[in-house]
């Protein structure tokens, strides 16, 4: 009888030990899976990289003039042109600069800070009119490269007064909602309660 009790007690203790080991393994595996999910998710959000929210078209007239002196400054030669700059500027967000952290226990991604809009690209197209070359000073391929850079800078200076940055800020919530959709693809949630949302964005959320 004692042998039977010993066997039953041994089986019971063995079952308890096996259950404990199985629970420990399952918990560890679940934790590793959750940590892997959060890492993949954060990388996935950052891989979106840059998000264009608004575009602006510019048309500017640019007067170019360059004077070159030669022969010990005894003579000067002037070249000039009338240039029409047509450019497309893209304003948006660099999602690599998002301040994100993961709450693995609650499967939640926390967005603490959202970057300011920035100029993502400026694509100028130059059209030359009334080109006049000087006797010792004419347009060269190097001038074209320099003028293209100057055109970009010229348009860049015009952007702050164009209202594009303000428009991009109003589109910020759309970018946040895009991140939220990405997070939801693997069953996680996005917490952006730390962000300040304007009244316009609150109306959008309520609608």
PDB file of N, CA and C in Angstrom, residues 46-93:
ATOM      1  N   UNK A  46       9.439  53.053 -38.935  1.00  0.00           N
ATOM      2  CA  UNK A  46      10.552  53.909 -39.361  1.00  0.00           C
ATOM      3  C   UNK A  46      10.929  53.664 -40.816  1.00  0.00           C
ATOM      4  N   UNK A  47      10.625  52.461 -41.337  1.00  0.00           N
ATOM      5  CA  UNK A  47      10.973  52.165 -42.723  1.00  0.00           C
ATOM      6  C   UNK A  47      10.131  52.966 -43.709  1.00  0.00           C
ATOM      7  N   UNK A  48       8.992  53.498 -43.230  1.00  0.00           N
ATOM      8  CA  UNK A  48       8.170  54.356 -44.092  1.00  0.00           C
ATOM      9  C   UNK A  48       8.960  55.607 -44.456  1.00  0.00           C
ATOM     10  N   UNK A  49       9.915  55.934 -43.577  1.00  0.00           N
ATOM     11  CA  UNK A  49      10.858  57.046 -43.789  1.00  0.00           C
ATOM     12  C   UNK A  49      10.158  58.384 -43.894  1.00  0.00           C
ATOM     13  N   UNK A  50      10.042  58.922 -45.109  1.00  0.00           N
ATOM     14  CA  UNK A  50       9.528  60.276 -45.255  1.00  0.00           C
ATOM     15  C   UNK A  50       8.125  60.272 -45.852  1.00  0.00           C
ATOM     16  N   UNK A  51       7.271  61.053 -45.230  1.00  0.00           N
ATOM     17  CA  UNK A  51       5.876  61.106 -45.645  1.00  0.00           C
ATOM     18  C   UNK A  51       5.553  62.508 -46.151  1.00  0.00           C
ATOM     19  N   UNK A  52       5.204  62.609 -47.438  1.00  0.00           N
ATOM     20  CA  UNK A  52       4.839  63.899 -48.029  1.00  0.00           C
ATOM     21  C   UNK A  52       3.388  64.212 -47.671  1.00  0.00           C
ATOM     22  N   UNK A  53       3.147  65.379 -47.082  1.00  0.00           N
ATOM     23  CA  UNK A  53       1.785  65.747 -46.706  1.00  0.00           C
ATOM     24  C   UNK A  53       1.205  66.832 -47.607  1.00  0.00           C
ATOM     25  N   UNK A  54       2.036  67.766 -48.074  1.00  0.00           N
ATOM     26  CA  UNK A  54       1.558  68.808 -48.988  1.00  0.00           C
ATOM     27  C   UNK A  54       2.617  69.085 -50.060  1.00  0.00           C
ATOM     28  N   UNK A  55       2.138  69.554 -51.220  1.00  0.00           N
ATOM     29  CA  UNK A  55       3.013  69.963 -52.305  1.00  0.00           C
ATOM     30  C   UNK A  55       2.662  71.385 -52.720  1.00  0.00           C
ATOM     31  N   UNK A  56       3.657  72.109 -53.186  1.00  0.00           N
ATOM     32  CA  UNK A  56       3.419  73.469 -53.654  1.00  0.00           C
ATOM     33  C   UNK A  56       4.144  73.718 -54.957  1.00  0.00           C
ATOM     34  N   UNK A  57       3.477  74.410 -55.872  1.00  0.00           N
ATOM     35  CA  UNK A  57       4.087  74.780 -57.152  1.00  0.00           C
ATOM     36  C   UNK A  57       4.451  76.252 -57.129  1.00  0.00           C
ATOM     37  N   UNK A  58       5.656  76.553 -57.586  1.00  0.00           N
ATOM     38  CA  UNK A  58       6.153  77.916 -57.600  1.00  0.00           C
ATOM     39  C   UNK A  58       6.539  78.325 -59.013  1.00  0.00           C
ATOM     40  N   UNK A  59       6.321  79.572 -59.329  1.00  0.00           N
ATOM     41  CA  UNK A  59       6.772  80.151 -60.596  1.00  0.00           C
ATOM     42  C   UNK A  59       7.354  81.513 -60.269  1.00  0.00           C
ATOM     43  N   UNK A  60       8.648  81.663 -60.495  1.00  0.00           N
ATOM     44  CA  UNK A  60       9.350  82.892 -60.150  1.00  0.00           C
ATOM     45  C   UNK A  60      10.193  83.372 -61.332  1.00  0.00           C
ATOM     46  N   UNK A  61      10.300  84.679 -61.479  1.00  0.00           N
ATOM     47  CA  UNK A  61      11.190  85.271 -62.475  1.00  0.00           C
ATOM     48  C   UNK A  61      12.474  85.693 -61.770  1.00  0.00           C
ATOM     49  N   UNK A  62      13.590  85.230 -62.301  1.00  0.00           N
ATOM     50  CA  UNK A  62      14.884  85.451 -61.653  1.00  0.00           C
ATOM     51  C   UNK A  62      15.815  86.167 -62.631  1.00  0.00           C
ATOM     52  N   UNK A  63      16.311  87.335 -62.250  1.00  0.00           N
ATOM     53  CA  UNK A  63      17.242  88.084 -63.083  1.00  0.00           C
ATOM     54  C   UNK A  63      18.666  87.702 -62.682  1.00  0.00           C
ATOM     55  N   UNK A  64      19.390  87.139 -63.636  1.00  0.00           N
ATOM     56  CA  UNK A  64      20.768  86.731 -63.357  1.00  0.00           C
ATOM     57  C   UNK A  64      21.727  87.657 -64.096  1.00  0.00           C
ATOM     58  N   UNK A  65      22.754  88.106 -63.400  1.00  0.00           N
ATOM     59  CA  UNK A  65      23.753  88.998 -63.994  1.00  0.00           C
ATOM     60  C   UNK A  65      25.107  88.728 -63.358  1.00  0.00           C
ATOM     61  N   UNK A  66      26.123  88.621 -64.201  1.00  0.00           N
ATOM     62  CA  UNK A  66      27.466  88.345 -63.711  1.00  0.00           C
ATOM     63  C   UNK A  66      28.466  89.177 -64.506  1.00  0.00           C
ATOM     64  N   UNK A  67      29.348  89.873 -63.816  1.00  0.00           N
ATOM     65  CA  UNK A  67      30.369  90.709 -64.456  1.00  0.00           C
ATOM     66  C   UNK A  67      31.749  90.147 -64.142  1.00  0.00           C
ATOM     67  N   UNK A  68      32.541  89.966 -65.196  1.00  0.00           N
ATOM     68  CA  UNK A  68      33.876  89.410 -65.047  1.00  0.00           C
ATOM     69  C   UNK A  68      34.895  90.428 -65.550  1.00  0.00           C
ATOM     70  N   UNK A  69      35.880  90.705 -64.719  1.00  0.00           N
ATOM     71  CA  UNK A  69      36.931  91.649 -65.106  1.00  0.00           C
ATOM     72  C   UNK A  69      38.135  90.886 -65.656  1.00  0.00           C
ATOM     73  N   UNK A  70      38.808  91.480 -66.645  1.00  0.00           N
ATOM     74  CA  UNK A  70      39.973  90.848 -67.260  1.00  0.00           C
ATOM     75  C   UNK A  70      41.009  91.891 -67.633  1.00  0.00           C
ATOM     76  N   UNK A  71      42.177  91.389 -68.015  1.00  0.00           N
ATOM     77  CA  UNK A  71      43.292  92.265 -68.390  1.00  0.00           C
ATOM     78  C   UNK A  71      43.564  93.312 -67.305  1.00  0.00           C
ATOM     79  N   UNK A  72      43.855  92.779 -66.082  1.00  0.00           N
ATOM     80  CA  UNK A  72      44.221  93.642 -64.945  1.00  0.00           C
ATOM     81  C   UNK A  72      43.124  94.665 -64.637  1.00  0.00           C
ATOM     82  N   UNK A  73      41.890  94.189 -64.765  1.00  0.00           N
ATOM     83  CA  UNK A  73      40.696  94.988 -64.446  1.00  0.00           C
ATOM     84  C   UNK A  73      40.510  96.183 -65.376  1.00  0.00           C
ATOM     85  N   UNK A  74      41.171  96.126 -66.533  1.00  0.00           N
ATOM     86  CA  UNK A  74      40.999  97.221 -67.493  1.00  0.00           C
ATOM     87  C   UNK A  74      39.700  97.073 -68.272  1.00  0.00           C
ATOM     88  N   UNK A  75      39.258  95.805 -68.439  1.00  0.00           N
ATOM     89  CA  UNK A  75      38.033  95.549 -69.174  1.00  0.00           C
ATOM     90  C   UNK A  75      37.081  94.702 -68.315  1.00  0.00           C
ATOM     91  N   UNK A  76      35.839  94.887 -68.519  1.00  0.00           N
ATOM     92  CA  UNK A  76      34.824  94.070 -67.843  1.00  0.00           C
ATOM     93  C   UNK A  76      33.864  93.512 -68.881  1.00  0.00           C
ATOM     94  N   UNK A  77      33.400  92.301 -68.608  1.00  0.00           N
ATOM     95  CA  UNK A  77      32.488  91.630 -69.528  1.00  0.00           C
ATOM     96  C   UNK A  77      31.298  91.108 -68.737  1.00  0.00           C
ATOM     97  N   UNK A  78      30.123  91.398 -69.207  1.00  0.00           N
ATOM     98  CA  UNK A  78      28.901  91.053 -68.466  1.00  0.00           C
ATOM     99  C   UNK A  78      28.061  90.035 -69.241  1.00  0.00           C
ATOM    100  N   UNK A  79      27.578  89.068 -68.497  1.00  0.00           N
ATOM    101  CA  UNK A  79      26.594  88.140 -69.054  1.00  0.00           C
ATOM    102  C   UNK A  79      25.341  88.199 -68.197  1.00  0.00           C
ATOM    103  N   UNK A  80      24.216  88.054 -68.814  1.00  0.00           N
ATOM    104  CA  UNK A  80      22.968  88.136 -68.063  1.00  0.00           C
ATOM    105  C   UNK A  80      21.875  87.349 -68.765  1.00  0.00           C
ATOM    106  N   UNK A  81      20.841  87.035 -68.006  1.00  0.00           N
ATOM    107  CA  UNK A  81      19.720  86.269 -68.551  1.00  0.00           C
ATOM    108  C   UNK A  81      18.493  86.474 -67.682  1.00  0.00           C
ATOM    109  N   UNK A  82      17.365  86.305 -68.304  1.00  0.00           N
ATOM    110  CA  UNK A  82      16.092  86.314 -67.587  1.00  0.00           C
ATOM    111  C   UNK A  82      15.668  84.852 -67.443  1.00  0.00           C
ATOM    112  N   UNK A  83      15.521  84.402 -66.219  1.00  0.00           N
ATOM    113  CA  UNK A  83      15.235  82.985 -65.970  1.00  0.00           C
ATOM    114  C   UNK A  83      13.874  82.829 -65.298  1.00  0.00           C
ATOM    115  N   UNK A  84      13.060  81.959 -65.858  1.00  0.00           N
ATOM    116  CA  UNK A  84      11.779  81.608 -65.235  1.00  0.00           C
ATOM    117  C   UNK A  84      11.978  80.291 -64.493  1.00  0.00           C
ATOM    118  N   UNK A  85      11.768  80.349 -63.193  1.00  0.00           N
ATOM    119  CA  UNK A  85      11.929  79.150 -62.357  1.00  0.00           C
ATOM    120  C   UNK A  85      10.556  78.551 -62.071  1.00  0.00           C
ATOM    121  N   UNK A  86      10.362  77.324 -62.498  1.00  0.00           N
ATOM    122  CA  UNK A  86       9.162  76.572 -62.136  1.00  0.00           C
ATOM    123  C   UNK A  86       9.620  75.430 -61.238  1.00  0.00           C
ATOM    124  N   UNK A  87       9.041  75.368 -60.074  1.00  0.00           N
ATOM    125  CA  UNK A  87       9.519  74.370 -59.107  1.00  0.00           C
ATOM    126  C   UNK A  87       8.365  73.745 -58.339  1.00  0.00           C
ATOM    127  N   UNK A  88       8.592  72.491 -57.935  1.00  0.00           N
ATOM    128  CA  UNK A  88       7.642  71.771 -57.072  1.00  0.00           C
ATOM    129  C   UNK A  88       8.340  71.504 -55.745  1.00  0.00           C
ATOM    130  N   UNK A  89       7.729  71.947 -54.680  1.00  0.00           N
ATOM    131  CA  UNK A  89       8.287  71.725 -53.342  1.00  0.00           C
ATOM    132  C   UNK A  89       7.391  70.755 -52.575  1.00  0.00           C
ATOM    133  N   UNK A  90       8.014  69.790 -51.930  1.00  0.00           N
ATOM    134  CA  UNK A  90       7.281  68.806 -51.130  1.00  0.00           C
ATOM    135  C   UNK A  90       7.611  69.012 -49.651  1.00  0.00           C
ATOM    136  N   UNK A  91       6.545  69.145 -48.863  1.00  0.00           N
ATOM    137  CA  UNK A  91       6.678  69.345 -47.423  1.00  0.00           C
ATOM    138  C   UNK A  91       6.069  68.138 -46.713  1.00  0.00           C
ATOM    139  N   UNK A  92       6.748  67.662 -45.698  1.00  0.00           N
ATOM    140  CA  UNK A  92       6.210  66.498 -44.985  1.00  0.00           C
ATOM    141  C   UNK A  92       6.997  66.185 -43.735  1.00  0.00           C
ATOM    142  N   UNK A  93       7.041  64.897 -43.407  1.00  0.00           N
ATOM    143  CA  UNK A  93       7.611  64.466 -42.129  1.00  0.00           C
ATOM    144  C   UNK A  93       8.605  63.325 -42.328  1.00  0.00           C
TER     145      UNK A  93
END
